mmCIF file of C-alpha atoms in Angstrom:
data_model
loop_
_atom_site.group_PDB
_atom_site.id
_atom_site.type_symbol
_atom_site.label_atom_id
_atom_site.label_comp_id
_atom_site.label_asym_id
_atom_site.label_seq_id
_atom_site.Cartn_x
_atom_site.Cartn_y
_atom_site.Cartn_z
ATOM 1 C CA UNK A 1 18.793 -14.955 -22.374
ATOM 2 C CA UNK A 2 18.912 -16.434 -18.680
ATOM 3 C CA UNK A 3 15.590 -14.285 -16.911
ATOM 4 C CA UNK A 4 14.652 -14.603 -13.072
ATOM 5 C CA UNK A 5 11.454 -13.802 -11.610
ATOM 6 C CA UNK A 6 11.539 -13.157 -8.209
ATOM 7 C CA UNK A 7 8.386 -13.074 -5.707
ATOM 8 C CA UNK A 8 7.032 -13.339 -1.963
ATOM 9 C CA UNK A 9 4.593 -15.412 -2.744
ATOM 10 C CA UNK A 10 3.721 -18.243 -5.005
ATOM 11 C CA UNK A 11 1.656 -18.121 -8.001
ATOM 12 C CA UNK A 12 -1.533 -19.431 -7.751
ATOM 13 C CA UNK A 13 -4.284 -20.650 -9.644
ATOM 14 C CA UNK A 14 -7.343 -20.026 -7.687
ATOM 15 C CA UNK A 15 -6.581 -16.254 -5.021
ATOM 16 C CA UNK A 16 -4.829 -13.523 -4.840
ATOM 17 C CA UNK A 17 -1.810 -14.626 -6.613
ATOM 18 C CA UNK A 18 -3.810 -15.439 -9.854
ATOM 19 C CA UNK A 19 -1.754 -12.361 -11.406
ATOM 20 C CA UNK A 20 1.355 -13.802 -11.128
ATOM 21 C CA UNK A 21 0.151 -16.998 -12.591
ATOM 22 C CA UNK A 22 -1.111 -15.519 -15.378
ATOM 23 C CA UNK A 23 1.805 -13.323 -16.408
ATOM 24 C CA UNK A 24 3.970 -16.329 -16.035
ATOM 25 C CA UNK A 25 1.040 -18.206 -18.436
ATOM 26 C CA UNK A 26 1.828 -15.597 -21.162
ATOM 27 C CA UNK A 27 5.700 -16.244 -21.577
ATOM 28 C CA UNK A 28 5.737 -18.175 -25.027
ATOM 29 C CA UNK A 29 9.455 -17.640 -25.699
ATOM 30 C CA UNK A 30 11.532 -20.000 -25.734
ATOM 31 C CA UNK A 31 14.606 -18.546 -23.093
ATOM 32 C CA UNK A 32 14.407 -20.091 -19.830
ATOM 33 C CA UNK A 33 12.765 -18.447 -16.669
ATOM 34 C CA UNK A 34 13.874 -19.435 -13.168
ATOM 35 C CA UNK A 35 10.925 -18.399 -10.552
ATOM 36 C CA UNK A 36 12.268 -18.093 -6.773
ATOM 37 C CA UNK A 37 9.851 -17.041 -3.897
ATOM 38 C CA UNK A 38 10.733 -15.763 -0.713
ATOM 39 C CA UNK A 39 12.108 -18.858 1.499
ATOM 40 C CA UNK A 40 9.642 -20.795 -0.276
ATOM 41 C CA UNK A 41 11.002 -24.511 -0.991
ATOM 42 C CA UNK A 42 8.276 -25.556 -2.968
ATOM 43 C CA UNK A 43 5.873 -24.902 -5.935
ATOM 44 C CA UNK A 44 2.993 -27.229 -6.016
ATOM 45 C CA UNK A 45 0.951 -25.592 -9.100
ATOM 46 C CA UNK A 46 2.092 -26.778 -12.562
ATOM 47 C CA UNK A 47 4.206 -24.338 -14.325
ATOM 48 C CA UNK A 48 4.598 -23.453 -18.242
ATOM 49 C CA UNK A 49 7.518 -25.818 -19.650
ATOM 50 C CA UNK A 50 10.126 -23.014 -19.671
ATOM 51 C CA UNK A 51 9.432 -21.666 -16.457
ATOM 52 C CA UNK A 52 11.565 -23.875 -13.519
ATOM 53 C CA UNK A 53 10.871 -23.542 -9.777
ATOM 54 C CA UNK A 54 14.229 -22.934 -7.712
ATOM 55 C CA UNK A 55 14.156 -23.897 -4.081
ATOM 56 C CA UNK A 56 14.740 -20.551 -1.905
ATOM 57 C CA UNK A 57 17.885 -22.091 -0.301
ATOM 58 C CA UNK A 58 19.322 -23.131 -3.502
ATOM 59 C CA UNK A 59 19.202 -19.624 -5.067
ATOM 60 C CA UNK A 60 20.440 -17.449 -2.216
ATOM 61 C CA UNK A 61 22.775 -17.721 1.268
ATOM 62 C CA UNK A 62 21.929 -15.599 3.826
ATOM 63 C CA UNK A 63 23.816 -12.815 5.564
ATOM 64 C CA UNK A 64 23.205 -12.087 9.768
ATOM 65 C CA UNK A 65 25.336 -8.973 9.154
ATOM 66 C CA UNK A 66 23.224 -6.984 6.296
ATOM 67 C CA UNK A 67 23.519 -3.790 5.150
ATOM 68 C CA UNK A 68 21.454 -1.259 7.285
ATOM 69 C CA UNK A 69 18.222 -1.083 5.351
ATOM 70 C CA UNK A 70 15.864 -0.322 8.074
ATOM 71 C CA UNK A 71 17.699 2.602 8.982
ATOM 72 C CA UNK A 72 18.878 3.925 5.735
ATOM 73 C CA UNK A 73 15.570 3.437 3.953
ATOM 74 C CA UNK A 74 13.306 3.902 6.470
ATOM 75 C CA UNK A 75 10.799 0.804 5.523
ATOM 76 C CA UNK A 76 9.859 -1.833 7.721
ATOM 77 C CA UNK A 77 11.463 -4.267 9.305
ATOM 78 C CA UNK A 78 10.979 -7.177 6.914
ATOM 79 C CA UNK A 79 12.361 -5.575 4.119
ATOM 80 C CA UNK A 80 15.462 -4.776 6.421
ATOM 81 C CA UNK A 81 15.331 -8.517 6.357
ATOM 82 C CA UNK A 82 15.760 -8.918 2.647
ATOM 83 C CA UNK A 83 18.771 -6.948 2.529
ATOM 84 C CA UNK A 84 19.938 -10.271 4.712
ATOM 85 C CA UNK A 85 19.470 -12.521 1.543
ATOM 86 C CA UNK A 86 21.901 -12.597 -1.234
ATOM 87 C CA UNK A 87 20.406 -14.037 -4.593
ATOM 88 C CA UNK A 88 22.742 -15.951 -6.459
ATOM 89 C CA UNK A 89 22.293 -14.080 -9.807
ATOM 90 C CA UNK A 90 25.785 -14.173 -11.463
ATOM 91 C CA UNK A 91 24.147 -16.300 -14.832
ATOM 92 C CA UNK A 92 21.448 -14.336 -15.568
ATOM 93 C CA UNK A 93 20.721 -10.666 -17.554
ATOM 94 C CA UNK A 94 17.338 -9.492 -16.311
ATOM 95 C CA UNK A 95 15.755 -10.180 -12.992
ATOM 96 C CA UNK A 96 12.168 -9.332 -13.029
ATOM 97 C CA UNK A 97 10.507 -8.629 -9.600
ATOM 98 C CA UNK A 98 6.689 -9.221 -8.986
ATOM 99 C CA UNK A 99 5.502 -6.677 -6.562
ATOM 100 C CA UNK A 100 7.987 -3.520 -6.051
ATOM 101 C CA UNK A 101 9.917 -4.720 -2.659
ATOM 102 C CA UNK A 102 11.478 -8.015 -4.016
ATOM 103 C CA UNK A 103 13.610 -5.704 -5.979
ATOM 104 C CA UNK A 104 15.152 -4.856 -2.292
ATOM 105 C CA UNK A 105 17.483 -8.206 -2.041
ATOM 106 C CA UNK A 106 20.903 -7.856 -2.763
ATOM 107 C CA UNK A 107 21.865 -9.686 -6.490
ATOM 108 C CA UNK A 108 25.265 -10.824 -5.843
ATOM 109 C CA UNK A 109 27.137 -10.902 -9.330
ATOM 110 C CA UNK A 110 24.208 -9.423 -11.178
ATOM 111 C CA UNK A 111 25.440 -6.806 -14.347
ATOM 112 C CA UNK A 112 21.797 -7.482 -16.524
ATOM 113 C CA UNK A 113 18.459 -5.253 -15.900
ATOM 114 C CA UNK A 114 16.007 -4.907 -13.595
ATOM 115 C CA UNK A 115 12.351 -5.024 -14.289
ATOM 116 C CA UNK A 116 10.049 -4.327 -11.714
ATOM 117 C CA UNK A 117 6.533 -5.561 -11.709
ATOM 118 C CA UNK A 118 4.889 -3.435 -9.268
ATOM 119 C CA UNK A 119 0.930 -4.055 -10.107
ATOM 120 C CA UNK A 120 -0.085 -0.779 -8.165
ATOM 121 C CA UNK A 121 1.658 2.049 -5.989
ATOM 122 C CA UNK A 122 1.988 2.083 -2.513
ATOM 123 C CA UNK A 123 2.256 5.497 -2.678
ATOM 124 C CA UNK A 124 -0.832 6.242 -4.350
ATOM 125 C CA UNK A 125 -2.645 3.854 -2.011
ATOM 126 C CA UNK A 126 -1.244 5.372 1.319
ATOM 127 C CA UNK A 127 -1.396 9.028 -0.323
ATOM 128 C CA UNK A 128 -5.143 8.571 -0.911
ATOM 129 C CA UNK A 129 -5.891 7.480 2.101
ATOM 130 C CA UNK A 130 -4.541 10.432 4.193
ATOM 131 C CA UNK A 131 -6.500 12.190 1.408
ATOM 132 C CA UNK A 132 -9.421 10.493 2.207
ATOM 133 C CA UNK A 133 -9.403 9.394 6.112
ATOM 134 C CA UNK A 134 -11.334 11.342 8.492
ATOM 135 C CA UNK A 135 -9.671 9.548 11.052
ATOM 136 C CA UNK A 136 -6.612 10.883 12.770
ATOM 137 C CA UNK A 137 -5.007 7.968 13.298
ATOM 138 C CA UNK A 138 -5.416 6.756 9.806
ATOM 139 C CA UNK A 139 -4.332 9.681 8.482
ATOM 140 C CA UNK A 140 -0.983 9.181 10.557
ATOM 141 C CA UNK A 141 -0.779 5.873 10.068
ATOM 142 C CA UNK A 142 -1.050 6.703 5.780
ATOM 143 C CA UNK A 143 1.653 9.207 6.611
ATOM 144 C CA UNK A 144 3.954 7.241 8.000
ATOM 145 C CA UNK A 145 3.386 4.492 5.766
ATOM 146 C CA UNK A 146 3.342 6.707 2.388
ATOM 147 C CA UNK A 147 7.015 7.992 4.126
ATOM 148 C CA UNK A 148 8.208 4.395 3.890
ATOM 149 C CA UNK A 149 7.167 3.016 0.555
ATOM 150 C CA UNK A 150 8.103 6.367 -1.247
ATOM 151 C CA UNK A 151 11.662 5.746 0.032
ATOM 152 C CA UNK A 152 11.292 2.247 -1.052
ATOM 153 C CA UNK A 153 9.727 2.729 -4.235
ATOM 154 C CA UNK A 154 12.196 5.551 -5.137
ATOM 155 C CA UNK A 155 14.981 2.734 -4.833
ATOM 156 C CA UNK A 156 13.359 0.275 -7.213
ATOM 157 C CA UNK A 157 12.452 2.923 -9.470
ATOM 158 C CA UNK A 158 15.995 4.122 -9.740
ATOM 159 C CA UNK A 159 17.384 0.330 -10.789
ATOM 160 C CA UNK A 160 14.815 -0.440 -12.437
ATOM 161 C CA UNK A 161 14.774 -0.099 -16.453
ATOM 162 C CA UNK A 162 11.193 0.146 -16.236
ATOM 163 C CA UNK A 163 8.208 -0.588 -13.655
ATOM 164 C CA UNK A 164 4.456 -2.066 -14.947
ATOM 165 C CA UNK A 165 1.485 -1.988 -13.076
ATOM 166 C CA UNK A 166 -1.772 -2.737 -13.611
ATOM 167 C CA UNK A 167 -3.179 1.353 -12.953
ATOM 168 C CA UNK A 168 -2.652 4.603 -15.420
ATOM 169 C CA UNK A 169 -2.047 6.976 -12.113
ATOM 170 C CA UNK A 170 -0.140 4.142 -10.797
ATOM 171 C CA UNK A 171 2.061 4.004 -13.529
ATOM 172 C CA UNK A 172 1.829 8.209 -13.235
ATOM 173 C CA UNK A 173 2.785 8.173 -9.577
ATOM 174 C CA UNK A 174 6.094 6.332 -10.901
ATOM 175 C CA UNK A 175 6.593 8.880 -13.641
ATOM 176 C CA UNK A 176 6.260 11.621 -12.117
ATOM 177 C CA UNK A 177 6.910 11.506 -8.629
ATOM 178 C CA UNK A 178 10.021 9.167 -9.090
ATOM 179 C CA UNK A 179 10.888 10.372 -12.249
ATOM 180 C CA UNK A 180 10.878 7.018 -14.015
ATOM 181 C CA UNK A 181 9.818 4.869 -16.888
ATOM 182 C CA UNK A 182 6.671 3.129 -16.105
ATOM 183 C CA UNK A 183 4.043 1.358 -18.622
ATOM 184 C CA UNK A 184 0.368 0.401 -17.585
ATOM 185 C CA UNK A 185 -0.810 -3.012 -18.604
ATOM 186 C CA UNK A 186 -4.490 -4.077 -18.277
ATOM 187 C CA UNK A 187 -4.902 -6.413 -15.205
ATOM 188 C CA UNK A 188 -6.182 -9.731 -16.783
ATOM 189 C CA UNK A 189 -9.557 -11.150 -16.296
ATOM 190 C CA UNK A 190 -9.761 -14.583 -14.340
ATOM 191 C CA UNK A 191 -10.463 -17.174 -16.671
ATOM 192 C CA UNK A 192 -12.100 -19.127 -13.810
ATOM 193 C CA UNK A 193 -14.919 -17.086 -14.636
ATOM 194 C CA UNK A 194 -15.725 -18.371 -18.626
ATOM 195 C CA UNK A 195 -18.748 -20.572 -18.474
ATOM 196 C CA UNK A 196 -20.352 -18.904 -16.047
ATOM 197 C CA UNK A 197 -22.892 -16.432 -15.692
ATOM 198 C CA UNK A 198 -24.713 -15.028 -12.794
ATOM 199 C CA UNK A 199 -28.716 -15.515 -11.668
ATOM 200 C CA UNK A 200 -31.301 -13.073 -13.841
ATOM 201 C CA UNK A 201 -33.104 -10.927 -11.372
ATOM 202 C CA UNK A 202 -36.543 -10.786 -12.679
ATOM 203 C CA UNK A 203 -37.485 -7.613 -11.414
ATOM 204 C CA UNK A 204 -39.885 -9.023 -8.484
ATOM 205 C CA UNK A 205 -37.778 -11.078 -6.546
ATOM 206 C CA UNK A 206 -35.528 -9.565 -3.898
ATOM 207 C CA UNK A 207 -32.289 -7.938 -5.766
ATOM 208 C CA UNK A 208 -29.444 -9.414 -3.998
ATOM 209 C CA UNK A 209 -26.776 -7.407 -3.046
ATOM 210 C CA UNK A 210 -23.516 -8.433 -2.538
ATOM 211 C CA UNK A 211 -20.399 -6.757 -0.571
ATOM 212 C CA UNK A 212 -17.145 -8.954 -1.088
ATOM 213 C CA UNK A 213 -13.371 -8.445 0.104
ATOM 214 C CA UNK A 214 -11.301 -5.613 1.630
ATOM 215 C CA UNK A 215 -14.110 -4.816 3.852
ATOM 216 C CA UNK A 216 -11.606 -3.038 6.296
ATOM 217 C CA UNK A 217 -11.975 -0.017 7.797
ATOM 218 C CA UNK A 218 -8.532 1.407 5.915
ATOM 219 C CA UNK A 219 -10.316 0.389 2.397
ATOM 220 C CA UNK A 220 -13.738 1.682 3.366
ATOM 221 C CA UNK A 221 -13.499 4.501 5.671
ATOM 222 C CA UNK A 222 -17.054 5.710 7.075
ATOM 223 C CA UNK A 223 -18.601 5.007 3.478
ATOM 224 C CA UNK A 224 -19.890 1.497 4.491
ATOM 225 C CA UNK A 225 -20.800 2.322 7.820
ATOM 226 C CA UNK A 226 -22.875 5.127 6.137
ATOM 227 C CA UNK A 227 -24.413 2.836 3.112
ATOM 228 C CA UNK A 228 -25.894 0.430 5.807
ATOM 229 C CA UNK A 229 -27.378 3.445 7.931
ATOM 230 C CA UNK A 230 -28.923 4.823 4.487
ATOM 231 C CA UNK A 231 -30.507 0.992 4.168
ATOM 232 C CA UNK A 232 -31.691 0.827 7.952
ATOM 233 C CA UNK A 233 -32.700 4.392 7.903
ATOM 234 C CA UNK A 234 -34.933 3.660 4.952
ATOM 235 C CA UNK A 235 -36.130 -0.201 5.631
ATOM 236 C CA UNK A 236 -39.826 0.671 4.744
ATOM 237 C CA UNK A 237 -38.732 1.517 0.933
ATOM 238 C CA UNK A 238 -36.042 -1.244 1.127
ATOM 239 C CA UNK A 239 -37.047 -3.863 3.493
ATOM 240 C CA UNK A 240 -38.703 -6.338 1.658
ATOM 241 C CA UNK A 241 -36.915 -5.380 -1.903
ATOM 242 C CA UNK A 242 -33.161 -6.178 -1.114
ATOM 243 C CA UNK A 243 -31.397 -8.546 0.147
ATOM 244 C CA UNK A 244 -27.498 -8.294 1.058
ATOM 245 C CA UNK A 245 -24.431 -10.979 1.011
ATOM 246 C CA UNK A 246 -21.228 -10.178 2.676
ATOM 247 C CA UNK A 247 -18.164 -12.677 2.123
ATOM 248 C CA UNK A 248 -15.375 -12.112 3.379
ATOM 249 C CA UNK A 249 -14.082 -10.211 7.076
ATOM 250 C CA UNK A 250 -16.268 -7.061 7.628
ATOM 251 C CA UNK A 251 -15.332 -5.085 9.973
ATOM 252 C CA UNK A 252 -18.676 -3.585 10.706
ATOM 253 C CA UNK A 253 -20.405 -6.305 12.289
ATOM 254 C CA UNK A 254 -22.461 -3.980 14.835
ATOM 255 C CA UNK A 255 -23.981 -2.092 11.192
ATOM 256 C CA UNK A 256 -24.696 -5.963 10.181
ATOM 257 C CA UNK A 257 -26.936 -6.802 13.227
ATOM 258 C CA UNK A 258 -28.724 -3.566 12.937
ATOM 259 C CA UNK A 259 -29.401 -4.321 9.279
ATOM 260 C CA UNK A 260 -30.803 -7.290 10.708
ATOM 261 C CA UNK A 261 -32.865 -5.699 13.423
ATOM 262 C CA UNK A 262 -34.621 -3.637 10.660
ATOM 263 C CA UNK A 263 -35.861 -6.850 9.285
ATOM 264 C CA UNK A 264 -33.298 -7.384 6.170
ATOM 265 C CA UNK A 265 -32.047 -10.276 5.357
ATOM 266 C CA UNK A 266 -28.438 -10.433 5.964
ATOM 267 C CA UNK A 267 -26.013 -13.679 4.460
ATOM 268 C CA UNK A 268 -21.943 -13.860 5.674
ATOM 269 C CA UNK A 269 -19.467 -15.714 4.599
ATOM 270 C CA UNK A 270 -15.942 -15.747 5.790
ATOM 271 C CA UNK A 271 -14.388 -18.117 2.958
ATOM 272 C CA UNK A 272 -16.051 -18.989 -0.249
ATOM 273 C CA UNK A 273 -14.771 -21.838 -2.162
ATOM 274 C CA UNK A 274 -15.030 -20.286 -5.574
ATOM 275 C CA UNK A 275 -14.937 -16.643 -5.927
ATOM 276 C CA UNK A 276 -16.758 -16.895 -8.957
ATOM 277 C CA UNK A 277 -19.960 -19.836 -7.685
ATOM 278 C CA UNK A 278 -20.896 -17.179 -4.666
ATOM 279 C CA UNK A 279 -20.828 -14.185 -6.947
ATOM 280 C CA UNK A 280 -22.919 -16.057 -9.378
ATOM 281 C CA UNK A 281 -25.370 -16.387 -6.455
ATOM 282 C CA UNK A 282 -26.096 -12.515 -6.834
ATOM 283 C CA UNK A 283 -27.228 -9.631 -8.646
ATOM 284 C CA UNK A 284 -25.361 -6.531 -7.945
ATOM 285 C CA UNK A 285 -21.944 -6.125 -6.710
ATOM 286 C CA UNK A 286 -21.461 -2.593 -4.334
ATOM 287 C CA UNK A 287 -18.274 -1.364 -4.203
ATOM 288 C CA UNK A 288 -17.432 0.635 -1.580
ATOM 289 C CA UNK A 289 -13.902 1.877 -1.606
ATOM 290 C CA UNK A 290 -12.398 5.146 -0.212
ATOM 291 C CA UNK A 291 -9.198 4.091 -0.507
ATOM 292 C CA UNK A 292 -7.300 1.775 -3.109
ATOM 293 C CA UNK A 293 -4.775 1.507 -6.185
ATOM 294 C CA UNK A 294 -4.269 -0.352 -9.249
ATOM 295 C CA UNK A 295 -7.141 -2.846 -10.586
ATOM 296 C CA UNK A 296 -9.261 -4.229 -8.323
ATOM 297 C CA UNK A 297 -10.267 -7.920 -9.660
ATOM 298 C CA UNK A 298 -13.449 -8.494 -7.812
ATOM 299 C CA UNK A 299 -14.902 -5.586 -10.250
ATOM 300 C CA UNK A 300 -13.350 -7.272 -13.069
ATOM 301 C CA UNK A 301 -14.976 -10.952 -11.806
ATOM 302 C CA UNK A 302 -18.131 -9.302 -10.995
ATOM 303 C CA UNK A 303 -18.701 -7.219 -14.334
ATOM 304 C CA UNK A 304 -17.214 -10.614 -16.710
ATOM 305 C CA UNK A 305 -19.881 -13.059 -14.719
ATOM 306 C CA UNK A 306 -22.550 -10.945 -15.672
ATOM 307 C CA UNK A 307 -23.265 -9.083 -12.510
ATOM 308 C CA UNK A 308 -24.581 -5.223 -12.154
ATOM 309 C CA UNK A 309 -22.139 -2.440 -10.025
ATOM 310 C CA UNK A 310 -22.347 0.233 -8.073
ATOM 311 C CA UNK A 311 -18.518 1.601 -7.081
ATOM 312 C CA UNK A 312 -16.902 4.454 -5.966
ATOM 313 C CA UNK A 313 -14.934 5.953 -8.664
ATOM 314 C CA UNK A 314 -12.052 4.251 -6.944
ATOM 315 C CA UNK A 315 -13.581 0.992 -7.128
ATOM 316 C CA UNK A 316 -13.888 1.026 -10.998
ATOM 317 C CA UNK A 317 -11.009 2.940 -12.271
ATOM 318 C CA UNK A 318 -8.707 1.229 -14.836
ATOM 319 C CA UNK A 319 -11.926 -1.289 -15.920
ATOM 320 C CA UNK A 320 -12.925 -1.129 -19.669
ATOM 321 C CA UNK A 321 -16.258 -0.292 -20.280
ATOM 322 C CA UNK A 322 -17.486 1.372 -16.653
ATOM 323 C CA UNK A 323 -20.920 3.350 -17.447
ATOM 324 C CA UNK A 324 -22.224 5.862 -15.762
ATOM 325 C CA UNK A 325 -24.691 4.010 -13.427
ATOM 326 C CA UNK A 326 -22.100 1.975 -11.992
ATOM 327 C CA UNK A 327 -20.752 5.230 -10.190
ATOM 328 C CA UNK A 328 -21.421 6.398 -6.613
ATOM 329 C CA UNK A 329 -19.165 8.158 -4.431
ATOM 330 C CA UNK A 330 -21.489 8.666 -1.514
ATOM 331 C CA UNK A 331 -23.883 6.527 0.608
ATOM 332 C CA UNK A 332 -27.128 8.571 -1.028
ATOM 333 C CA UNK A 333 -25.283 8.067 -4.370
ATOM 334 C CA UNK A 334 -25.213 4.544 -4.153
ATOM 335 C CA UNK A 335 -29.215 4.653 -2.584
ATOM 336 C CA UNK A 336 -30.117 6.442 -5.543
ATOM 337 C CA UNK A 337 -28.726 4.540 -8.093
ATOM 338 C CA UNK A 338 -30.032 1.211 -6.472
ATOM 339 C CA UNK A 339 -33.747 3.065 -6.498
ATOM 340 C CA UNK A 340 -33.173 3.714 -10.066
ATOM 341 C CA UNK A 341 -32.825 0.098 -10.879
ATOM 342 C CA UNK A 342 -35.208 -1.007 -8.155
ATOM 343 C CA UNK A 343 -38.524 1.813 -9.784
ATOM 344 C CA UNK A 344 -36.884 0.417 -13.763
ATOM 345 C CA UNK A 345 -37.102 -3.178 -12.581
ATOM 346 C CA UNK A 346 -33.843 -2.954 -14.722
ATOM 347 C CA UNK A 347 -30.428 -4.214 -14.117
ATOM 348 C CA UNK A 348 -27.326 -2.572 -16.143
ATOM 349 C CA UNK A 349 -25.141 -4.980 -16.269
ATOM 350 C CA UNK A 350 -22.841 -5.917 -19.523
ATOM 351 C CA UNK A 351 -24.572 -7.925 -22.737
ATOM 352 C CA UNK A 352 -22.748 -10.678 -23.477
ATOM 353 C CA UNK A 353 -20.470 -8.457 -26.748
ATOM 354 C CA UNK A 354 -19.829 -6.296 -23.569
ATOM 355 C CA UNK A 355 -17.987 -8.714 -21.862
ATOM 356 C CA UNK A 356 -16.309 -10.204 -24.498
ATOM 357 C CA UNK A 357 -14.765 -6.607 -25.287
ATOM 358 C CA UNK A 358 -13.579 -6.219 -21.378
ATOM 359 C CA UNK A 359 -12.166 -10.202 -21.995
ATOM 360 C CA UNK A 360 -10.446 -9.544 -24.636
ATOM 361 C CA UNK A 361 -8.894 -6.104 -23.368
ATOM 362 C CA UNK A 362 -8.111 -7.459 -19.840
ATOM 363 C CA UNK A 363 -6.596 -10.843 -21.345
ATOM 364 C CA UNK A 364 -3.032 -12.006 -20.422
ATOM 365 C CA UNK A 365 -2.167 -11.558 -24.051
ATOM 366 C CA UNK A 366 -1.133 -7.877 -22.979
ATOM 367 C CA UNK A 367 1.471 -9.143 -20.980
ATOM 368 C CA UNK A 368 2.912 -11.182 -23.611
ATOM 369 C CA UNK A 369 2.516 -8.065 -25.889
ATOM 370 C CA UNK A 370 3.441 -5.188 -23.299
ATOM 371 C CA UNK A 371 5.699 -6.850 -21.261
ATOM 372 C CA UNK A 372 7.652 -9.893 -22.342
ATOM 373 C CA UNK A 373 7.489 -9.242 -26.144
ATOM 374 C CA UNK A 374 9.319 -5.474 -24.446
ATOM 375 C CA UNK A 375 12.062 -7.177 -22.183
ATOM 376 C CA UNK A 376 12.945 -10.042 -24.013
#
């Protein structure tokens, strides 16, 4: 059986492509896998033996005179672009594509089946967010955006013999609003993070905080904005008990120097080597999300390095194991449950048979077992 798997972007070991890396880690077969990557001419990270790297050029030609995507799809203009591309795909009889759009290139001989890897739903992301938005132009931005994708995700749905993501209502959305067959498959843990283990808090020192990733405005809505006005509005009961780490691009930098003005410490970070070291440099991970989809792997990091939580309900779904203090879905919810661990001196985060149960469940074996054991 001649398989292709077809991405944007490469696989990685260490960022955001881990996922990839890992699915293509749990392929023990023995048929060959070609991986191609949009008009990528390269892979620099060692692959599994079966698994061979095809230079973007080498698999596909491309057309100036596509077919009219943009227009009859309605999707942005760099997926018009794909239609452009022809893949070469005469020898093989399933073409598996990593994220829902690479599914959009034209397949010139191709007669096999489609598989379509689409880790979360657009739709449910941009539907929840002109749920959730106060703002108008979010909301219209979501609208137009959920318009696109749906069209787009309709279109993979309808080739594909079945789509897998890594969220139960993302896997619904597919179901039921595109009337298709879609599976859920536990997003698997980075194994970057064995070995490790984040600091103790004693229960005297200063609990450190930390807010990582997707800090945007679209992700977070008012509900950071709010959290840090909770913390400045309240510096005599928090002041000198808290301290608070932000890595990555916040876009609330004004709500940072006020923190500061009310005497908190505040640490930033743009980039962070390891993921996994900074975490391990805190106590508590808050999770602030109004909007999102799928599995969201800094929970997953945070809860298998040892690290407390505090999430929206958004942040957390699709995790094994979530308990009940690790939920807030306002700013005084997430005050509260902070105070709670602050007046315990007590911490909630998982005992070591914890983790090894959210390990094992969110290991890459379930894509050998719910995916490739399934196509193959």
């Amino acid at each position: 059986m001649n398989i292709l798997v077809i991405s944007e972007n490469l696989p990685e070991e260490i960022g955001g492509m881990r996922l990839l890396y890992e699915i293509l880690l749990a392929y023990t077969g023995n048929d060959e896998i070609d991986l191609i990557c949009f008009e990528k001419e390269e892979c620099k990270i060692i692959l599994p033996d079966n698994i061979e790297f095809i230079p973007w050029t080498k698999a596909t030609y491309y057309k100036k005179n596509g077919s009219p995507f943009y227009k009859k799809f309605f999707i942005q203009k760099r997926l018009a672009n794909y239609r452009r591309y022809v893949v070469k795909a005469q020898k093989y009889d399933a073409i598996v594509g990593f994220s829902y759009h690479n599914l959009a290139f034209n397949f010139e001989g191709f007669s096999g089946k489609y598989y379509n890897i689409a880790m979360d739903s657009a739709a449910l992301l941009f539907l929840r967010g002109l749920i959730n938005h106060t703002d108008i132009k979010l909301k219209l931005a979501c609208l137009i955006r959920l318009l696109q994708v749906i069209r787009t995700e309709k279109y993979v749905s309808k080739i594909s013999t079945c789509s897998y993501t890594v969220g139960v209502s993302d896997a619904n959305m597919y179901k039921y609003l595109f009337n298709s067959n879609a599976k859920y498959v536990p997003h698997p843990y980075n194994p970057n993070s064995d070995g490790k283990k984040a600091i103790v808090w004693n229960g005297e020192d200063k609990l450190r905080i930390c807010f990582a990733g997707a800090l945007s405005h679209f992700y977070t809505g008012e509900l950071l904005v709010e959290i840090c006005n909770e913390f400045i509005n309240k510096k005599d009961e928090f002041n000198n008990k808290v301290e608070f780490f932000f890595l990555g691009n916040c876009y609330c930098q004004d709500s940072l120097e006020k923190l500061k003005k009310a005497g908190y410490t505040v640490n930033t970070c743009a980039y962070a080597e390891s993921f996994e070291d900074y975490l391990c440099n805190t106590h508590l991970l808050m999770v602030p999300l109004m909007v999102g989809a799928g599995t969201k792997n800094r929970v997953l990091n945070a809860l298998s390095l040892g690290l407390d939580l505090i999430s929206t309900s958004i942040g957390v779904e699709n995790i094994q194991g979530v308990k009940e203090q690790y939920i807030a879905n306002d700013a005084e919810q997430f005050v509260s449950q902070l105070r709670l661990r602050l007046e315990s001196k007590k911490l909630f985060n998982f005992s070591e048979n914890e983790i090894s149960e959210l390990k094992k469940y969110h290991s890459g074996n379930q894509w050998k077992k719910l995916f490739w054991n399934e196509i193959l």
